[in-house]
Amino acid sequence: MSTDRIELESREGTTVTISRDAARKIQVLCDVLDLCTIQEGPIPLDIPGEALKKIVLWCEHEGTDPKPHTVQDPFTAWRFTDRWEQDFAMSMNWDLAMEVYHASHYLCLDGLIDLMAYTMASHLEDLSPKDILARFGVSSDYSSKESEAFNNAVLPFLSRWREKKREPDDPS
């Protein structure tokens, strides 16, 4: 194998190759590459194969210069930066998005952590609180009166947030 490519091995034994430059985006791999001058075989990672493939795809697309995300307005700050990013993120189902999110933490990929958090929020944005609890497998131990009080307090905020989020960006 060429020295400009690195082999990574998933939890299940799937091998994926990544360019050395893209691998340097991954802090865990930077540390391994700096410590090991000779690579014999793939670098094993405790990451599911499909998630590892998505991470490699993102790293190769991002190149060596990360795109900075700056939070200005919490209602509108997190938006997809380009069409590729949107297609990449929204092509994943909930389970794969969660796996990529957790693996991004493991690999210290801040830009991908942010993207996957936004992706998961996008999956949840039109769900009711009850549906969100179900999505995470959480059962509510509130009484019906407590649930009603919560809904009365939270649902107006969610409605305002959704309206604000759907407003077009300010072109100035």
PDB file of C-alpha atoms in Angstrom:
ATOM      1  CA  MET A   1       0.000   0.000   0.000  1.00  0.00           C
ATOM      2  CA  SER A   2       1.185   3.506  -0.795  1.00  0.00           C
ATOM      3  CA  THR A   3       2.637   5.498   2.108  1.00  0.00           C
ATOM      4  CA  ASP A   4       0.262   8.370   1.370  1.00  0.00           C
ATOM      5  CA  ARG A   5      -2.702   6.142   2.359  1.00  0.00           C
ATOM      6  CA  ILE A   6      -3.462   4.604   5.756  1.00  0.00           C
ATOM      7  CA  GLU A   7      -5.617   1.574   6.448  1.00  0.00           C
ATOM      8  CA  LEU A   8      -8.154   1.725   9.268  1.00  0.00           C
ATOM      9  CA  GLU A   9      -9.984  -1.300  10.599  1.00  0.00           C
ATOM     10  CA  SER A  10     -13.494  -1.103  12.046  1.00  0.00           C
ATOM     11  CA  ARG A  11     -14.862  -2.999  15.015  1.00  0.00           C
ATOM     12  CA  GLU A  12     -16.184  -5.720  12.675  1.00  0.00           C
ATOM     13  CA  GLY A  13     -12.925  -5.975  10.719  1.00  0.00           C
ATOM     14  CA  THR A  14     -13.913  -3.830   7.721  1.00  0.00           C
ATOM     15  CA  THR A  15     -10.849  -2.118   6.261  1.00  0.00           C
ATOM     16  CA  VAL A  16     -11.107   1.459   4.978  1.00  0.00           C
ATOM     17  CA  THR A  17      -8.286   3.544   3.526  1.00  0.00           C
ATOM     18  CA  ILE A  18      -7.801   7.246   4.124  1.00  0.00           C
ATOM     19  CA  SER A  19      -5.220   9.695   2.816  1.00  0.00           C
ATOM     20  CA  ARG A  20      -2.497  10.606   5.274  1.00  0.00           C
ATOM     21  CA  ASP A  21      -3.491  14.296   5.012  1.00  0.00           C
ATOM     22  CA  ALA A  22      -7.149  13.553   5.807  1.00  0.00           C
ATOM     23  CA  ALA A  23      -6.097  11.223   8.636  1.00  0.00           C
ATOM     24  CA  ARG A  24      -4.236  14.123  10.242  1.00  0.00           C
ATOM     25  CA  LYS A  25      -7.640  15.756  10.874  1.00  0.00           C
ATOM     26  CA  ILE A  26      -8.314  12.948  13.341  1.00  0.00           C
ATOM     27  CA  GLN A  27      -6.450  13.719  16.568  1.00  0.00           C
ATOM     28  CA  VAL A  28      -6.283  10.074  17.641  1.00  0.00           C
ATOM     29  CA  LEU A  29      -4.643   9.136  14.333  1.00  0.00           C
ATOM     30  CA  CYS A  30      -2.254  12.105  14.498  1.00  0.00           C
ATOM     31  CA  ASP A  31      -0.996  10.780  17.805  1.00  0.00           C
ATOM     32  CA  VAL A  32      -0.592   7.246  16.420  1.00  0.00           C
ATOM     33  CA  LEU A  33       1.161   8.481  13.276  1.00  0.00           C
ATOM     34  CA  ASP A  34       3.544  10.635  15.304  1.00  0.00           C
ATOM     35  CA  LEU A  35       4.432   7.762  17.630  1.00  0.00           C
ATOM     36  CA  CYS A  36       4.675   4.953  15.076  1.00  0.00           C
ATOM     37  CA  THR A  37       7.111   5.401  12.233  1.00  0.00           C
ATOM     38  CA  ILE A  38       6.355   1.998  10.704  1.00  0.00           C
ATOM     39  CA  GLN A  39       2.785   0.914  10.115  1.00  0.00           C
ATOM     40  CA  GLU A  40       2.222  -2.808   9.858  1.00  0.00           C
ATOM     41  CA  GLY A  41      -1.359  -3.575   8.989  1.00  0.00           C
ATOM     42  CA  PRO A  42      -4.454  -1.497   9.543  1.00  0.00           C
ATOM     43  CA  ILE A  43      -4.974   0.683  12.606  1.00  0.00           C
ATOM     44  CA  PRO A  44      -7.796  -0.892  14.641  1.00  0.00           C
ATOM     45  CA  LEU A  45     -10.561   1.435  15.821  1.00  0.00           C
ATOM     46  CA  ASP A  46     -13.542   0.591  18.022  1.00  0.00           C
ATOM     47  CA  ILE A  47     -15.978   2.127  15.543  1.00  0.00           C
ATOM     48  CA  PRO A  48     -18.712   0.402  13.507  1.00  0.00           C
ATOM     49  CA  GLY A  49     -17.797  -0.065   9.829  1.00  0.00           C
ATOM     50  CA  GLU A  50     -20.551   2.089   8.319  1.00  0.00           C
ATOM     51  CA  ALA A  51     -19.780   4.941  10.719  1.00  0.00           C
ATOM     52  CA  LEU A  52     -16.055   4.674   9.920  1.00  0.00           C
ATOM     53  CA  LYS A  53     -16.800   4.894   6.190  1.00  0.00           C
ATOM     54  CA  LYS A  54     -18.839   8.072   6.756  1.00  0.00           C
ATOM     55  CA  ILE A  55     -16.097   9.591   8.906  1.00  0.00           C
ATOM     56  CA  VAL A  56     -13.446   8.876   6.264  1.00  0.00           C
ATOM     57  CA  LEU A  57     -15.714  10.362   3.586  1.00  0.00           C
ATOM     58  CA  TRP A  58     -16.180  13.527   5.679  1.00  0.00           C
ATOM     59  CA  CYS A  59     -12.447  13.832   6.437  1.00  0.00           C
ATOM     60  CA  GLU A  60     -11.517  13.413   2.768  1.00  0.00           C
ATOM     61  CA  HIS A  61     -14.089  16.029   1.765  1.00  0.00           C
ATOM     62  CA  GLU A  62     -13.036  18.507   4.458  1.00  0.00           C
ATOM     63  CA  GLY A  63      -9.379  18.350   3.485  1.00  0.00           C
ATOM     64  CA  THR A  64      -6.831  19.743   5.894  1.00  0.00           C
ATOM     65  CA  ASP A  65      -8.547  23.072   6.633  1.00  0.00           C
ATOM     66  CA  PRO A  66     -11.501  22.775   9.005  1.00  0.00           C
ATOM     67  CA  LYS A  67     -14.460  25.082   8.435  1.00  0.00           C
ATOM     68  CA  PRO A  68     -14.978  27.188  11.539  1.00  0.00           C
ATOM     69  CA  HIS A  69     -18.456  27.281  13.053  1.00  0.00           C
ATOM     70  CA  THR A  70     -19.155  30.412  15.030  1.00  0.00           C
ATOM     71  CA  VAL A  71     -22.230  30.653  17.204  1.00  0.00           C
ATOM     72  CA  GLN A  72     -23.886  34.058  16.978  1.00  0.00           C
ATOM     73  CA  ASP A  73     -27.616  33.460  17.264  1.00  0.00           C
ATOM     74  CA  PRO A  74     -28.652  30.141  18.845  1.00  0.00           C
ATOM     75  CA  PHE A  75     -31.812  30.103  16.708  1.00  0.00           C
ATOM     76  CA  THR A  76     -30.001  30.235  13.380  1.00  0.00           C
ATOM     77  CA  ALA A  77     -26.326  29.519  14.067  1.00  0.00           C
ATOM     78  CA  TRP A  78     -26.217  25.885  13.027  1.00  0.00           C
ATOM     79  CA  ARG A  79     -27.001  25.491   9.375  1.00  0.00           C
ATOM     80  CA  PHE A  80     -25.397  23.306   6.767  1.00  0.00           C
ATOM     81  CA  THR A  81     -22.492  25.179   5.192  1.00  0.00           C
ATOM     82  CA  ASP A  82     -22.905  23.688   1.711  1.00  0.00           C
ATOM     83  CA  ARG A  83     -25.006  21.264  -0.310  1.00  0.00           C
ATOM     84  CA  TRP A  84     -22.496  18.426   0.071  1.00  0.00           C
ATOM     85  CA  GLU A  85     -22.636  18.706   3.862  1.00  0.00           C
ATOM     86  CA  GLN A  86     -26.431  18.680   3.850  1.00  0.00           C
ATOM     87  CA  ASP A  87     -26.626  15.662   1.523  1.00  0.00           C
ATOM     88  CA  PHE A  88     -23.975  13.852   3.562  1.00  0.00           C
ATOM     89  CA  ALA A  89     -25.708  14.431   6.894  1.00  0.00           C
ATOM     90  CA  MET A  90     -29.308  13.919   5.864  1.00  0.00           C
ATOM     91  CA  SER A  91     -28.537  10.673   3.993  1.00  0.00           C
ATOM     92  CA  MET A  92     -28.012   8.972   7.360  1.00  0.00           C
ATOM     93  CA  ASN A  93     -30.749   7.367   9.364  1.00  0.00           C
ATOM     94  CA  TRP A  94     -31.018   8.096  13.079  1.00  0.00           C
ATOM     95  CA  ASP A  95     -28.952   5.093  14.209  1.00  0.00           C
ATOM     96  CA  LEU A  96     -26.062   5.754  11.830  1.00  0.00           C
ATOM     97  CA  ALA A  97     -26.069   9.468  12.712  1.00  0.00           C
ATOM     98  CA  MET A  98     -25.791   8.528  16.405  1.00  0.00           C
ATOM     99  CA  GLU A  99     -22.908   6.126  15.679  1.00  0.00           C
ATOM    100  CA  VAL A 100     -21.054   8.792  13.682  1.00  0.00           C
ATOM    101  CA  TYR A 101     -21.700  11.329  16.455  1.00  0.00           C
ATOM    102  CA  HIS A 102     -20.260   9.030  19.155  1.00  0.00           C
ATOM    103  CA  ALA A 103     -17.316   8.029  16.961  1.00  0.00           C
ATOM    104  CA  SER A 104     -16.606  11.724  16.274  1.00  0.00           C
ATOM    105  CA  HIS A 105     -16.214  12.263  19.998  1.00  0.00           C
ATOM    106  CA  TYR A 106     -13.913   9.249  20.259  1.00  0.00           C
ATOM    107  CA  LEU A 107     -11.780  10.618  17.407  1.00  0.00           C
ATOM    108  CA  CYS A 108     -11.878  14.287  18.561  1.00  0.00           C
ATOM    109  CA  LEU A 109     -13.402  15.609  15.318  1.00  0.00           C
ATOM    110  CA  ASP A 110     -14.995  18.842  16.506  1.00  0.00           C
ATOM    111  CA  GLY A 111     -16.393  19.880  13.123  1.00  0.00           C
ATOM    112  CA  LEU A 112     -18.071  16.517  12.612  1.00  0.00           C
ATOM    113  CA  ILE A 113     -19.389  16.529  16.190  1.00  0.00           C
ATOM    114  CA  ASP A 114     -21.081  19.864  15.454  1.00  0.00           C
ATOM    115  CA  LEU A 115     -22.439  18.646  12.116  1.00  0.00           C
ATOM    116  CA  MET A 116     -23.863  15.451  13.612  1.00  0.00           C
ATOM    117  CA  ALA A 117     -25.410  17.297  16.560  1.00  0.00           C
ATOM    118  CA  TYR A 118     -27.144  19.591  14.078  1.00  0.00           C
ATOM    119  CA  THR A 119     -28.175  16.569  11.997  1.00  0.00           C
ATOM    120  CA  MET A 120     -29.747  14.845  14.994  1.00  0.00           C
ATOM    121  CA  ALA A 121     -31.489  18.072  16.006  1.00  0.00           C
ATOM    122  CA  SER A 122     -32.878  18.277  12.468  1.00  0.00           C
ATOM    123  CA  HIS A 123     -34.247  14.744  12.847  1.00  0.00           C
ATOM    124  CA  LEU A 124     -35.961  15.789  16.095  1.00  0.00           C
ATOM    125  CA  GLU A 125     -37.158  19.300  15.301  1.00  0.00           C
ATOM    126  CA  ASP A 126     -40.719  18.480  14.271  1.00  0.00           C
ATOM    127  CA  LEU A 127     -41.320  15.822  16.918  1.00  0.00           C
ATOM    128  CA  SER A 128     -43.411  16.357  20.021  1.00  0.00           C
ATOM    129  CA  PRO A 129     -41.763  15.974  23.439  1.00  0.00           C
ATOM    130  CA  LYS A 130     -43.515  12.605  23.754  1.00  0.00           C
ATOM    131  CA  ASP A 131     -42.069  11.449  20.401  1.00  0.00           C
ATOM    132  CA  ILE A 132     -38.584  12.632  21.407  1.00  0.00           C
ATOM    133  CA  LEU A 133     -38.796  10.617  24.634  1.00  0.00           C
ATOM    134  CA  ALA A 134     -39.820   7.580  22.580  1.00  0.00           C
ATOM    135  CA  ARG A 135     -36.929   8.138  20.127  1.00  0.00           C
ATOM    136  CA  PHE A 136     -34.443   7.941  23.011  1.00  0.00           C
ATOM    137  CA  GLY A 137     -36.295   5.102  24.713  1.00  0.00           C
ATOM    138  CA  VAL A 138     -37.093   7.205  27.776  1.00  0.00           C
ATOM    139  CA  SER A 139     -40.331   6.696  29.633  1.00  0.00           C
ATOM    140  CA  SER A 140     -41.952   9.620  31.369  1.00  0.00           C
ATOM    141  CA  ASP A 141     -42.714   9.286  35.055  1.00  0.00           C
ATOM    142  CA  TYR A 142     -44.625  12.569  35.178  1.00  0.00           C
ATOM    143  CA  SER A 143     -48.267  12.557  36.152  1.00  0.00           C
ATOM    144  CA  SER A 144     -50.692  13.774  33.493  1.00  0.00           C
ATOM    145  CA  LYS A 145     -50.974  17.096  35.355  1.00  0.00           C
ATOM    146  CA  GLU A 146     -47.164  17.529  35.395  1.00  0.00           C
ATOM    147  CA  SER A 147     -46.968  16.612  31.703  1.00  0.00           C
ATOM    148  CA  GLU A 148     -49.626  19.183  30.878  1.00  0.00           C
ATOM    149  CA  ALA A 149     -47.763  21.878  32.837  1.00  0.00           C
ATOM    150  CA  PHE A 150     -44.526  20.988  31.047  1.00  0.00           C
ATOM    151  CA  ASN A 151     -46.198  21.080  27.631  1.00  0.00           C
ATOM    152  CA  ASN A 152     -47.767  24.446  28.429  1.00  0.00           C
ATOM    153  CA  ALA A 153     -44.358  25.831  29.348  1.00  0.00           C
ATOM    154  CA  VAL A 154     -42.245  24.240  26.592  1.00  0.00           C
ATOM    155  CA  LEU A 155     -44.457  23.992  23.515  1.00  0.00           C
ATOM    156  CA  PRO A 156     -44.834  27.771  23.033  1.00  0.00           C
ATOM    157  CA  PHE A 157     -41.037  28.099  23.167  1.00  0.00           C
ATOM    158  CA  LEU A 158     -40.635  25.282  20.618  1.00  0.00           C
ATOM    159  CA  SER A 159     -43.174  26.950  18.326  1.00  0.00           C
ATOM    160  CA  ARG A 160     -41.310  30.278  18.494  1.00  0.00           C
ATOM    161  CA  TRP A 161     -37.998  28.501  17.882  1.00  0.00           C
ATOM    162  CA  ARG A 162     -39.370  26.650  14.851  1.00  0.00           C
ATOM    163  CA  GLU A 163     -40.814  29.872  13.399  1.00  0.00           C
ATOM    164  CA  LYS A 164     -37.538  31.735  13.942  1.00  0.00           C
ATOM    165  CA  LYS A 165     -35.546  28.864  12.452  1.00  0.00           C
ATOM    166  CA  ARG A 166     -37.646  28.846   9.285  1.00  0.00           C
ATOM    167  CA  GLU A 167     -37.150  32.574   8.668  1.00  0.00           C
ATOM    168  CA  PRO A 168     -34.833  33.183   5.704  1.00  0.00           C
ATOM    169  CA  ASP A 169     -31.265  34.253   6.419  1.00  0.00           C
ATOM    170  CA  ASP A 170     -30.593  37.975   6.469  1.00  0.00           C
ATOM    171  CA  PRO A 171     -28.826  38.699   3.138  1.00  0.00           C
ATOM    172  CA  SER A 172     -26.859  41.635   4.558  1.00  0.00           C
TER     173      SER A 172
END
